CSV table of C-alpha atoms and ligand atoms in Angstrom, one decimal:
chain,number,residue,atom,x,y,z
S,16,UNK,CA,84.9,-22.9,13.4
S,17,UNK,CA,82.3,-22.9,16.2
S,18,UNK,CA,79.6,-25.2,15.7
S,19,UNK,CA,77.0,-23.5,18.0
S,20,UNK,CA,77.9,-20.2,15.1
S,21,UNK,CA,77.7,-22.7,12.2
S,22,UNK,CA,74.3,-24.0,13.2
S,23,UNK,CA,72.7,-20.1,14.3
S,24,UNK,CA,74.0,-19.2,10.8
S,25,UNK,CA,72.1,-21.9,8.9
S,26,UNK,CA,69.0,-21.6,10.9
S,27,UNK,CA,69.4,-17.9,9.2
S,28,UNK,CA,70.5,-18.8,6.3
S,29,UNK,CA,67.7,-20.8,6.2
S,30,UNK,CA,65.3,-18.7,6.4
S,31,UNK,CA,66.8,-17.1,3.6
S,32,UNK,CA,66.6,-19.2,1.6
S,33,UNK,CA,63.0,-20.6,2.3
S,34,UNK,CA,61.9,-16.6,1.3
S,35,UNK,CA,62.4,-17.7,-2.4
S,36,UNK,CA,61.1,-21.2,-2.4
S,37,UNK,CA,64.7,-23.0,-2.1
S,38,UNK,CA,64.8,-25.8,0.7
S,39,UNK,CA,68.1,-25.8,2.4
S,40,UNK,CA,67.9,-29.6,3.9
S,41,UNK,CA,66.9,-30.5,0.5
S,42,UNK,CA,69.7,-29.2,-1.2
S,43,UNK,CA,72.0,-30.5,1.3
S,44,UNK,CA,70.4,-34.2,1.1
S,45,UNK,CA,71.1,-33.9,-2.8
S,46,UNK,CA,74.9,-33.8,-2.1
S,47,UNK,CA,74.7,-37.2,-1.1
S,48,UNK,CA,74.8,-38.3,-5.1
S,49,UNK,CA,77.3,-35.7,-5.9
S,50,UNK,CA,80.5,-38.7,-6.0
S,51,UNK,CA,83.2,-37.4,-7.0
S,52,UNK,CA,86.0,-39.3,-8.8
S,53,UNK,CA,89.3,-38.4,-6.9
S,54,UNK,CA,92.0,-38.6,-9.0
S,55,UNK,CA,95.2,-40.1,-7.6
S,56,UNK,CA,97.6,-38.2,-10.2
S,57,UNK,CA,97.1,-35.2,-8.3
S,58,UNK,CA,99.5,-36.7,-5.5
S,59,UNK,CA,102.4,-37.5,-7.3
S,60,UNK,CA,102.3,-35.9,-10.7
S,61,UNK,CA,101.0,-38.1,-13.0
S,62,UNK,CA,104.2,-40.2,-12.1
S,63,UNK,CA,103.2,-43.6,-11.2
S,64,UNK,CA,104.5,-46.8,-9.8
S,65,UNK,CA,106.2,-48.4,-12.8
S,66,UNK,CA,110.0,-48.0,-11.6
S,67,UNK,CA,110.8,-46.4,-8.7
S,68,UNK,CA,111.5,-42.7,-9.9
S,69,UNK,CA,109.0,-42.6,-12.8
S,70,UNK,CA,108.0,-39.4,-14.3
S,71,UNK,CA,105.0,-37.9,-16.7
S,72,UNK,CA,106.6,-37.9,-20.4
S,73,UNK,CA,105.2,-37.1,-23.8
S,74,UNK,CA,101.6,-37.3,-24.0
S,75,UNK,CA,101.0,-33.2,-24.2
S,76,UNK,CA,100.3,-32.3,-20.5
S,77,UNK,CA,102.6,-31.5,-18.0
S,78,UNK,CA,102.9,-30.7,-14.7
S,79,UNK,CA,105.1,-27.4,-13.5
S,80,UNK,CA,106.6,-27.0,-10.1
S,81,UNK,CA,108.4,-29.2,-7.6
S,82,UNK,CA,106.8,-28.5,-4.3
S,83,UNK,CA,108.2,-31.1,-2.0
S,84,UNK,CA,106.4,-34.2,-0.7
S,85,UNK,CA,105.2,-36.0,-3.6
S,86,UNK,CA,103.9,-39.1,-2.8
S,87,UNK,CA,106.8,-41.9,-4.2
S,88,UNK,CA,105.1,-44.6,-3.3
S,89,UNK,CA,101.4,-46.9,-3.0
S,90,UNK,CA,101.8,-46.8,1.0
S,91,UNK,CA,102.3,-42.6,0.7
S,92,UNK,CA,99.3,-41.5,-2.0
S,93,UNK,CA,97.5,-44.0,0.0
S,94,UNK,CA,98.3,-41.9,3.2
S,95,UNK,CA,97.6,-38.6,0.9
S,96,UNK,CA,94.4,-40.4,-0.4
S,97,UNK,CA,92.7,-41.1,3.0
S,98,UNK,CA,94.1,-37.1,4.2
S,99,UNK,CA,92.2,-35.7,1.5
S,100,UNK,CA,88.8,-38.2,1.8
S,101,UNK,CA,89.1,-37.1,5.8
S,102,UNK,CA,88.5,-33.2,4.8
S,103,UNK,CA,85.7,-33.7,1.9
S,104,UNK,CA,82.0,-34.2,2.7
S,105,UNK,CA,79.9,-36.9,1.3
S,106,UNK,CA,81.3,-40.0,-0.4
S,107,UNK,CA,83.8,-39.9,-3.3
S,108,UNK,CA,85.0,-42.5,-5.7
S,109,UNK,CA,89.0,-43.5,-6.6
S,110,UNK,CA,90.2,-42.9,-10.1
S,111,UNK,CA,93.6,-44.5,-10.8
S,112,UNK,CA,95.3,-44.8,-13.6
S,113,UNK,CA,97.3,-47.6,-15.0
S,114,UNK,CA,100.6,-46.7,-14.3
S,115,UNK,CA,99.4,-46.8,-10.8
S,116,UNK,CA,99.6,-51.0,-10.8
S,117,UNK,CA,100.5,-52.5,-7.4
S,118,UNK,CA,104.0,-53.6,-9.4
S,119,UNK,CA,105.9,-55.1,-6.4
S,120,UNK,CA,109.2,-54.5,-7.8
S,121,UNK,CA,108.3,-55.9,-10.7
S,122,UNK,CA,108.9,-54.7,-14.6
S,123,UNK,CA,105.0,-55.4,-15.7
S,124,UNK,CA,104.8,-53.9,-19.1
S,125,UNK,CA,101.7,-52.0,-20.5
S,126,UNK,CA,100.5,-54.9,-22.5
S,127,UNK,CA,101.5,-57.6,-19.3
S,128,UNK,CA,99.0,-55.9,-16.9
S,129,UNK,CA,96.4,-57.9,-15.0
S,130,UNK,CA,93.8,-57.4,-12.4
S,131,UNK,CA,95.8,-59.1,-9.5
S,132,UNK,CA,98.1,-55.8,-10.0
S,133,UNK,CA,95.4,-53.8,-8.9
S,134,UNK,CA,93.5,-56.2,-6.1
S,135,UNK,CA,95.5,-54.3,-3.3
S,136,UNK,CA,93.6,-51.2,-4.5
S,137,UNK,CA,89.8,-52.8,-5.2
S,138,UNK,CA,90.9,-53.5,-1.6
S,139,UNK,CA,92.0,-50.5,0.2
S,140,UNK,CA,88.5,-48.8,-2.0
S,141,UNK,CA,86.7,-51.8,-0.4
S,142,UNK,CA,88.1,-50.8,2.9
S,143,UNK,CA,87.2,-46.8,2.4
S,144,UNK,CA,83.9,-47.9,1.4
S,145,UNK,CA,84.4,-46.3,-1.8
S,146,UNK,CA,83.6,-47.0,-5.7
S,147,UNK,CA,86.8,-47.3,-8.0
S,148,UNK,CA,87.2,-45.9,-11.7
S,149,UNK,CA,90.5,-46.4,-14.3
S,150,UNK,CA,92.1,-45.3,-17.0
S,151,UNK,CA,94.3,-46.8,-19.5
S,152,UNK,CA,98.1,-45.0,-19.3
S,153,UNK,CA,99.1,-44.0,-22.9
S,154,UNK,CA,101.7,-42.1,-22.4
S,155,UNK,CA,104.6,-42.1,-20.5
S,156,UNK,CA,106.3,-44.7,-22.7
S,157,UNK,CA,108.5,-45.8,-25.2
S,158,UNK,CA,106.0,-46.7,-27.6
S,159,UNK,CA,104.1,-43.7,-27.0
S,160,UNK,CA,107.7,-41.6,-28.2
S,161,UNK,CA,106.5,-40.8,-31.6
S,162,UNK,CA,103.5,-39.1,-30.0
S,163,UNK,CA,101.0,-41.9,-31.7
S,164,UNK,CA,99.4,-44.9,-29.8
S,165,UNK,CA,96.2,-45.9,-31.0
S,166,UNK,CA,96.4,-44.8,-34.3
S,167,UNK,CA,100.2,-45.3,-34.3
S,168,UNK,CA,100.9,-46.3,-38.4
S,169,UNK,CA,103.7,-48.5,-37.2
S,170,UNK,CA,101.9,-51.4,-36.6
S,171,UNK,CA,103.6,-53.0,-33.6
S,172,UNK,CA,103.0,-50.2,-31.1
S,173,UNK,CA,99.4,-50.2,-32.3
S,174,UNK,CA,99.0,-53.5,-31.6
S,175,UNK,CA,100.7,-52.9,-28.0
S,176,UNK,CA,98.3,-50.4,-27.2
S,177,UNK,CA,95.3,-52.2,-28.3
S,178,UNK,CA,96.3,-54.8,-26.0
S,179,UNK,CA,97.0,-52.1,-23.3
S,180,UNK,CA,93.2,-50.9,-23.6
S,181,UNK,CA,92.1,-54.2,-23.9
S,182,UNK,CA,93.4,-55.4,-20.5
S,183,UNK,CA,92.4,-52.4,-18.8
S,184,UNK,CA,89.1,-52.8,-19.5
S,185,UNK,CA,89.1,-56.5,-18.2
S,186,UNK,CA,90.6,-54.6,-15.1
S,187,UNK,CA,88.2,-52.4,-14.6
S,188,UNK,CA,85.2,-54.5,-15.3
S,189,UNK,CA,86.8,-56.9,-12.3
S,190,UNK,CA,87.1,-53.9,-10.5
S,191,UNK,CA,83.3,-53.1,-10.7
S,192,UNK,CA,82.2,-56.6,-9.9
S,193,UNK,CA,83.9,-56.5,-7.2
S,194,UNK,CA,83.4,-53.6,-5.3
S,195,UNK,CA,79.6,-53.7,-6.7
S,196,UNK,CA,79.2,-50.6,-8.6
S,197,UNK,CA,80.7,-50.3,-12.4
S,198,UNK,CA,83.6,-49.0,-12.7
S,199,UNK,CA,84.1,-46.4,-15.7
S,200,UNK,CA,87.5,-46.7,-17.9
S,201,UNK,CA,88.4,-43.8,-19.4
S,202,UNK,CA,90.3,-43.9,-22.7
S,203,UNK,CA,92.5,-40.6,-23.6
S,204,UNK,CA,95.3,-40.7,-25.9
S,205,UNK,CA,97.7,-37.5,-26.8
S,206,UNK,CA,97.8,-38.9,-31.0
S,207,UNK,CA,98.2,-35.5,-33.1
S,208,UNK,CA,101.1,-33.7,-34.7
S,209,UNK,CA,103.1,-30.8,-33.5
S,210,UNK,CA,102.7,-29.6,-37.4
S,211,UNK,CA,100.2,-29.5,-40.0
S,212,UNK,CA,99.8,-33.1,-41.0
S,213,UNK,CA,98.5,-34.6,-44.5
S,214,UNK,CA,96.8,-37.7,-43.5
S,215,UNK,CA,94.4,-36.7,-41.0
S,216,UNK,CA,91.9,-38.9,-41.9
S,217,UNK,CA,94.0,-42.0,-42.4
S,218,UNK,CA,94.9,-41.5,-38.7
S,219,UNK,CA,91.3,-41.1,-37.4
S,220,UNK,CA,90.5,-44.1,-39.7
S,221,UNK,CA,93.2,-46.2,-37.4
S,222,UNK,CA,92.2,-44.3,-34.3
S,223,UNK,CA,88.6,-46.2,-34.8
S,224,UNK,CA,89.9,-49.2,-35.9
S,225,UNK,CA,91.9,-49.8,-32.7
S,226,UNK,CA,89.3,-48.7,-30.4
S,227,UNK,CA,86.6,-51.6,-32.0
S,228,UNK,CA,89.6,-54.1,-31.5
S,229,UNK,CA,90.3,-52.9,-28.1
S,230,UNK,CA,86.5,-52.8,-27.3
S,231,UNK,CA,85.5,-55.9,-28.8
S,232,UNK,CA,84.4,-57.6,-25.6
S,233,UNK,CA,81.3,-56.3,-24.2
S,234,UNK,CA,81.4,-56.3,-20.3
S,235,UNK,CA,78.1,-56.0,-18.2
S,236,UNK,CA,77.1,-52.3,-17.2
S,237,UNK,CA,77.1,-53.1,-13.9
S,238,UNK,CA,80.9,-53.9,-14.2
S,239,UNK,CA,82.3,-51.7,-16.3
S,240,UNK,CA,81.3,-48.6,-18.6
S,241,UNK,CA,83.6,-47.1,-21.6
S,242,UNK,CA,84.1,-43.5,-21.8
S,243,UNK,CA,86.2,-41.8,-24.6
S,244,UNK,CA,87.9,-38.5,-23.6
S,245,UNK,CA,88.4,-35.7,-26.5
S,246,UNK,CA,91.2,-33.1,-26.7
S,247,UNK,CA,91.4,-29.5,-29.0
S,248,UNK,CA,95.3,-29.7,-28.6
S,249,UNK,CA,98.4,-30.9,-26.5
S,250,UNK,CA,102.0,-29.4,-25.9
S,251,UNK,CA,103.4,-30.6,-29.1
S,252,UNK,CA,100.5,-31.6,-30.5
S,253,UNK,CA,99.2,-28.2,-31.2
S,254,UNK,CA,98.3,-28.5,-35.0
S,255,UNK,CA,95.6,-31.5,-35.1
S,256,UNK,CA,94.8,-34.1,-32.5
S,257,UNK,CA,93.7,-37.7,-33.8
S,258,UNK,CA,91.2,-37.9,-31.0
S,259,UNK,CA,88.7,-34.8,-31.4
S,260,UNK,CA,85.4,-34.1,-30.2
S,261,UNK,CA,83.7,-34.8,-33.0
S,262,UNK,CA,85.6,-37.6,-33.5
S,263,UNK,CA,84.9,-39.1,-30.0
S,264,UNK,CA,80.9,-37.6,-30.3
S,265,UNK,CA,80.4,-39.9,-33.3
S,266,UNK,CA,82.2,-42.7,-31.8
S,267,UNK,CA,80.2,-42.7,-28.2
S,268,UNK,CA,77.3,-41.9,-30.1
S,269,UNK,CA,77.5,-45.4,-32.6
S,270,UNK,CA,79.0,-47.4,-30.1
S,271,UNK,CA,76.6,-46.7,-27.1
S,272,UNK,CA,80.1,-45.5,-25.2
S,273,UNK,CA,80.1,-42.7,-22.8
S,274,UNK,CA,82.2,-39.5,-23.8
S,275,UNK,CA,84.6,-37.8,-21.2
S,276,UNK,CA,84.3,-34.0,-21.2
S,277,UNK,CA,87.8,-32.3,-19.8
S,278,UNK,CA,87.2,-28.4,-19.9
S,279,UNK,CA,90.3,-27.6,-20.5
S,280,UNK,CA,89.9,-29.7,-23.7
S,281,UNK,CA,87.7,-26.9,-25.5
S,282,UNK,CA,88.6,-23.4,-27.2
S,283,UNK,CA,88.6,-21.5,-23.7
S,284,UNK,CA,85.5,-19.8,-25.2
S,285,UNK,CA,83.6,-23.0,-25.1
S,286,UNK,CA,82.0,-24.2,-21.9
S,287,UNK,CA,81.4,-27.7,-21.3
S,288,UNK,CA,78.1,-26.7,-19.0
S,289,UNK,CA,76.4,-26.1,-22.2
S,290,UNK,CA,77.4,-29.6,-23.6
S,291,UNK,CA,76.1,-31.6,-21.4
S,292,UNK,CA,72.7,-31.1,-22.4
S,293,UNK,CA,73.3,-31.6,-26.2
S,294,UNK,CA,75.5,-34.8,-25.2
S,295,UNK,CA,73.2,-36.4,-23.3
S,296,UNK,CA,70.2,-35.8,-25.9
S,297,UNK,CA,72.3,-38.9,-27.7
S,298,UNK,CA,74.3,-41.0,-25.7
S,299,UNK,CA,73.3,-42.5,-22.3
S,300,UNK,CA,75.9,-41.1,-20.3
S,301,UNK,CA,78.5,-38.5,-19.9
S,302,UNK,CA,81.5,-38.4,-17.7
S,303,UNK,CA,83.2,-35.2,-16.8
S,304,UNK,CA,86.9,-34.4,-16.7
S,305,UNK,CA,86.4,-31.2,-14.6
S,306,UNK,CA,89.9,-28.9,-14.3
S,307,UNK,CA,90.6,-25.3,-14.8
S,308,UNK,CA,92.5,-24.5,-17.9
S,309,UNK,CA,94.6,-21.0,-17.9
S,310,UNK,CA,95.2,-19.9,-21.9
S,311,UNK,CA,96.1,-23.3,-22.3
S,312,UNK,CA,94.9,-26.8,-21.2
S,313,UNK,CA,97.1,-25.9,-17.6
S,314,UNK,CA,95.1,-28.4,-15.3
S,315,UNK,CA,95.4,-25.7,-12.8
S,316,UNK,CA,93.4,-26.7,-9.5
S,317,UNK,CA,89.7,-26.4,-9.3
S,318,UNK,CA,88.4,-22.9,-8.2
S,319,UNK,CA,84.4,-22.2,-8.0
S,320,UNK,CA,84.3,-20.1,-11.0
S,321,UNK,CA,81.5,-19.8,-13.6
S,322,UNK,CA,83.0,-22.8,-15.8
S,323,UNK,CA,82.1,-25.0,-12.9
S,324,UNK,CA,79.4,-23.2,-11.8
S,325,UNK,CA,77.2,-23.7,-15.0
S,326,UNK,CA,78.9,-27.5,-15.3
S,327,UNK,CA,77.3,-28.2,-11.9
S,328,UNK,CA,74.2,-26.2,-12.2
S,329,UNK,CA,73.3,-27.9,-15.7
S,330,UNK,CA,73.5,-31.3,-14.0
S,331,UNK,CA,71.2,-30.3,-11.0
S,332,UNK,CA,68.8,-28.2,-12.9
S,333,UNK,CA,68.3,-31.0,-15.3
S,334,UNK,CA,68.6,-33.9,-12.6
S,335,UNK,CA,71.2,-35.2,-14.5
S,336,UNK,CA,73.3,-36.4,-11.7
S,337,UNK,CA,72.5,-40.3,-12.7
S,338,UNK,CA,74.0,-39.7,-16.0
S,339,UNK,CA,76.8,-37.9,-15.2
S,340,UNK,CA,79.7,-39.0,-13.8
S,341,UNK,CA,82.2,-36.7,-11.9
S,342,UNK,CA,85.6,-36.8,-12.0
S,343,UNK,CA,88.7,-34.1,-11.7
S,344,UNK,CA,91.5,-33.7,-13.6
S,345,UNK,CA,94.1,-31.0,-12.3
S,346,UNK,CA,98.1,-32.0,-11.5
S,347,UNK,CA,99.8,-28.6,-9.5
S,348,UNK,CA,103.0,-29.8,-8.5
S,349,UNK,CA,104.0,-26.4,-7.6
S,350,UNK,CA,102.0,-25.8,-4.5
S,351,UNK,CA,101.0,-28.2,-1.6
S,352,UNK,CA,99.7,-30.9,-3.5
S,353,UNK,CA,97.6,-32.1,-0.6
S,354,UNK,CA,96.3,-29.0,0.1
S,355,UNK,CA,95.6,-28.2,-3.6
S,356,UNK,CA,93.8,-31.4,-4.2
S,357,UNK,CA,91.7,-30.2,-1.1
S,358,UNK,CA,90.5,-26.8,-2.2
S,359,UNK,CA,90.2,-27.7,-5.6
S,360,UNK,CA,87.3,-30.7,-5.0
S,361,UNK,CA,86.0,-28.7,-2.0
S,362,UNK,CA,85.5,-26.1,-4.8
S,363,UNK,CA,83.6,-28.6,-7.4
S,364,UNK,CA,81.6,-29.4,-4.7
S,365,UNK,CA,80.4,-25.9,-3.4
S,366,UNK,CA,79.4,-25.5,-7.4
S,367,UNK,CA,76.9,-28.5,-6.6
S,368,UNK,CA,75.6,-27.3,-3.6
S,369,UNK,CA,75.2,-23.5,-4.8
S,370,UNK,CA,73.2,-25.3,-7.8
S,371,UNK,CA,70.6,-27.1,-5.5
S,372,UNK,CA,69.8,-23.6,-3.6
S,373,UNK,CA,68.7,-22.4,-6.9
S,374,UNK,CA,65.2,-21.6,-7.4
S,375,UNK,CA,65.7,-23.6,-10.7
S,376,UNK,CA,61.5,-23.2,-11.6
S,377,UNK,CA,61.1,-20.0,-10.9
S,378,UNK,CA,63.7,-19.0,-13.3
S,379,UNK,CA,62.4,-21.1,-15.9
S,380,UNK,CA,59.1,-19.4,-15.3
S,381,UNK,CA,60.4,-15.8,-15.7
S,382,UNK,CA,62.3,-17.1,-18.7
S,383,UNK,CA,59.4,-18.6,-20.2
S,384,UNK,CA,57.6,-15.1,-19.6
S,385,UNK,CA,60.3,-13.2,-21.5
S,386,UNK,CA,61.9,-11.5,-18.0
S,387,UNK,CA,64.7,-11.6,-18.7
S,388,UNK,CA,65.9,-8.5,-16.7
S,389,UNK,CA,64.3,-10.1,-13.8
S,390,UNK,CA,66.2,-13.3,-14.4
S,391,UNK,CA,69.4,-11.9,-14.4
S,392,UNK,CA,68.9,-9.9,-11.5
S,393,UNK,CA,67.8,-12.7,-10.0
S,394,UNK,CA,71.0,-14.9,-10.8
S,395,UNK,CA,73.1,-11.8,-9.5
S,396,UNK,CA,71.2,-11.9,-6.2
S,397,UNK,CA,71.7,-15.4,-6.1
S,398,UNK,CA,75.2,-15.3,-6.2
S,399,UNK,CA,75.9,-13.2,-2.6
S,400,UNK,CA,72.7,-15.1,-0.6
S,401,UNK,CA,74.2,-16.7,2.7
S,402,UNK,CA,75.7,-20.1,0.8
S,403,UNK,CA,78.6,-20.3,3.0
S,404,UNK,CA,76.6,-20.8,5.9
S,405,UNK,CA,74.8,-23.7,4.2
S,406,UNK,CA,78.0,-24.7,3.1
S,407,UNK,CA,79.3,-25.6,7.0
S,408,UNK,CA,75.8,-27.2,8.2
S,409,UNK,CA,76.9,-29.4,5.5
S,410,UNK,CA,80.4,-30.2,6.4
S,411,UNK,CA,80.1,-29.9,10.0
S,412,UNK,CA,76.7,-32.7,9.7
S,413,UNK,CA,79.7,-34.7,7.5
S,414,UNK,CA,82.0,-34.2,10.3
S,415,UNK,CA,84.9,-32.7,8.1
S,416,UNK,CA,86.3,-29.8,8.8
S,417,UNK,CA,84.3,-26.7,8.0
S,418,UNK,CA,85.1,-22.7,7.1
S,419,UNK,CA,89.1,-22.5,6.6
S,420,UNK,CA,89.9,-25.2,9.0
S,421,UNK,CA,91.0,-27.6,6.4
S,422,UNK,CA,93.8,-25.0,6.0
S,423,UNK,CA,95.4,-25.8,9.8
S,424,UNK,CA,95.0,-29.7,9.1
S,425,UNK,CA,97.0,-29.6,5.8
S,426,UNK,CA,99.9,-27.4,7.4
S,427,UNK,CA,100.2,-30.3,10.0
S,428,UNK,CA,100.0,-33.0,7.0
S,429,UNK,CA,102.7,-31.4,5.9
S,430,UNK,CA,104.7,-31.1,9.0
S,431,UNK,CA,104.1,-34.2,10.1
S,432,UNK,CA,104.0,-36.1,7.0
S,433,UNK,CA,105.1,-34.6,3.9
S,434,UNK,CA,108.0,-32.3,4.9
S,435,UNK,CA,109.9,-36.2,6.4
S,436,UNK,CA,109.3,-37.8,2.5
S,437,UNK,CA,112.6,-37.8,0.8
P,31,RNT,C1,95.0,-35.2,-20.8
P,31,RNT,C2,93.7,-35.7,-20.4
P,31,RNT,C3,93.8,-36.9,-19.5
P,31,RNT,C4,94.9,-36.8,-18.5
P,31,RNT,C5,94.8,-37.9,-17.4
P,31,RNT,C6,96.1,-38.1,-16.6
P,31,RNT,O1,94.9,-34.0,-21.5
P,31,RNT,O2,93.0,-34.7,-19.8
P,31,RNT,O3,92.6,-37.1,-18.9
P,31,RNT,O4,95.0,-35.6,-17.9
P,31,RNT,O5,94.2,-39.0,-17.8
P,32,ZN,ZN1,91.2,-35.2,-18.8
């Protein structure tokens, strides 16, 4: 888009804007500590690098479609990786998962992985000037078949998942020391039964077990942090899942862990905006797994809809942004998978901005004073003032491409790079 248009439509915008007390250049100067976690799955889905044509198994998600151009290799979702960094604003963070190891050829089983498998990618996020986050891979295995890991009864698959954990937390707090901001692991299992099961609690009881064995060691915060990711129900787990919220919520909140909230882990009824509040009234920190679920937990890409709306808007009304960490979690393999990993975080983020031009006190003010017709007239208004005008300042001051440009650059990624992948 034209640039001399972008800036006459924020100086308007502006203007707008300052009628009801919200400061534009403020609100984009917040954006700066909106990071957002990128997560590599979204370019191959959820395959990873452990043989050469490896694929997401059991575990309870899925991904649907077979666009072409999935990325087969560490040199492409690298390629895909730096695409996708060129078209978002701000500065964003790498979230890989295990299965992602720099492998070499080699057969490196889940309980045989060390940091040096990862140092080509603490290198290429050195290189982007970017933070790095991980996740332990508990699915997608033979010893994950039975659809139990961590609180697997058969006791040597427990123990190989214990050890699994365990190393990738050494990873990760190596990661963090040395790219100089801690690095969160992410522990998310798919442990539950397809039917009703008997021994509920004897599984949780192993489930808790495991994670004190696997989280024995204590790493410094500035290395590494532990989040612990909750789940309603899987595909094929649709009857109880080990790992709950209120499973998780008591084990973040006793072991001073952070809990991971996926929103498409709730009863779709649920939202995870109003969560964060209650959360973070107990535990330190709260990291987000932020998707769009359809009927089921779908990990559809990310649109600016009200789930993510009042996610982002409870974060900057509260100034939580310190305290929460962002990451995404959506796989569409039916679509562009370049282009959907695009729009989606491009989406996240406009939910971030459209929160910091809120007159967050004023509403609090006509709350406090029982207006409540006022205040929802005011968060109607709210919704159709001139944000997309703020919205290109910002990515035009970011140099990435603003408006539906982003659209033209993809079609040529694809042309030039992701139509010629076998
Ligand atoms: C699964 C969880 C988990 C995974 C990723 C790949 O339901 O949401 O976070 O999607 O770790
Ligand atoms: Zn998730």
């Amino acid at each position: 888009m034209m640039s001399e248009l972008i800036k006459k439509a924020y100086e308007i915008a502006k203007e707008q804007y300052a009628a009801i007390g919200v400061d534009t250049d403020a609100a984009i100067a917040k954006m700066k500590n909106v990071n957002i976690s990128l997560h590599c799955w979204q370019t191959d889905d959820v395959g990873g690098f452990e043989t050469p044509d490896a694929e997401l198994s059991g575990g309870g998600i899925q991904t649907t479609g077979n666009y072409p151009g999935k990325a087969t290799s560490i040199a492409e979702m690298r390629a895909d990786l730096e695409k996708v960094l060129s078209l978002l604003p701000g500065t964003q963070r790498l979230n890989l998962h295990a299965i992602y190891g720099d492998f070499q050829g080699e057969k490196v089983d889940r309980d045989q992985i060390e940091p040096k498998h990862f140092q080509s990618w603490i290198d290429w996020c050195k290189a982007q000037g970017i933070g790095m986050d991980f996740n332990a891979s508990c699915f997608s295995h033979d010893k994950a078949a039975d659809g139990f890991t961590l609180s697997s009864k058969n006791e040597e698959n427990r123990k190989f998942w214990v050890e699994h954990v365990k190393r990738c937390r050494a990873i990760s707090a190596e990661i963090g020391k040395q790219l100089g901001t801690p690095c969160v692991h992410n522990t998310w299992i798919p442990d539950g039964s397809k039917d009703t099961p008997i021994d509920r609690n004897g599984l949780r009881a192993i489930l808790k077990k495991s994670l004190d064995e696997a989280m024995e060691i204590d790493y410094p915060k500035e290395c590494m942090k532990d989040a612990v990711e909750s789940k309603l129900f899987g595909i094929g787990a649709e009857s109880m899942t080990v790992g709950s919220h209120d499973f998780y919520l008591g084990y973040a909140i006793s072991r001073n862990k952070l809990i991971c909230l996926d929103n498409g882990h709730f009863h779709p009824t649920e939202q995870v905006g109003d969560k964060i509040s209650s959360c973070l009234q107990f535990i330190d920190e709260v990291l987000l797994h932020v998707t769009r679920p359809i009927r089921w937990d779908s990990d559809h890409v990310v649109t600016l809809n009200e789930d993510v709306q009042l996610i982002a808007s409870e974060i900057i009304r509260n100034d939580f942004l310190d305290r929460v960490k962002i990451g995404l979690d959506f796989f569409d393999a039916s679509i562009n998978r370049i282009g959907a990993y695009v729009t989606g975080t491009r989406a996240a983020m406009k939910a971030f901005l459209i929160a910091a031009l809120e007159p967050t006190s004023d509403l609090v003010k006509l709350e406090e004073a029982g207006k409540n017709f006022e205040r929802l007239a005011m968060l109607e208004e709210l919704k159709t003032m001139p944000f997309a005008a703020v919205w290109d300042y910002y990515c035009l001051q970011e140099g990435v491409a603003t408006g539906m440009d982003y659209i033209a650059e993809i079609q040529q990624y694809e042309k030039d790079v992701l139509s010629k992948r076998g």
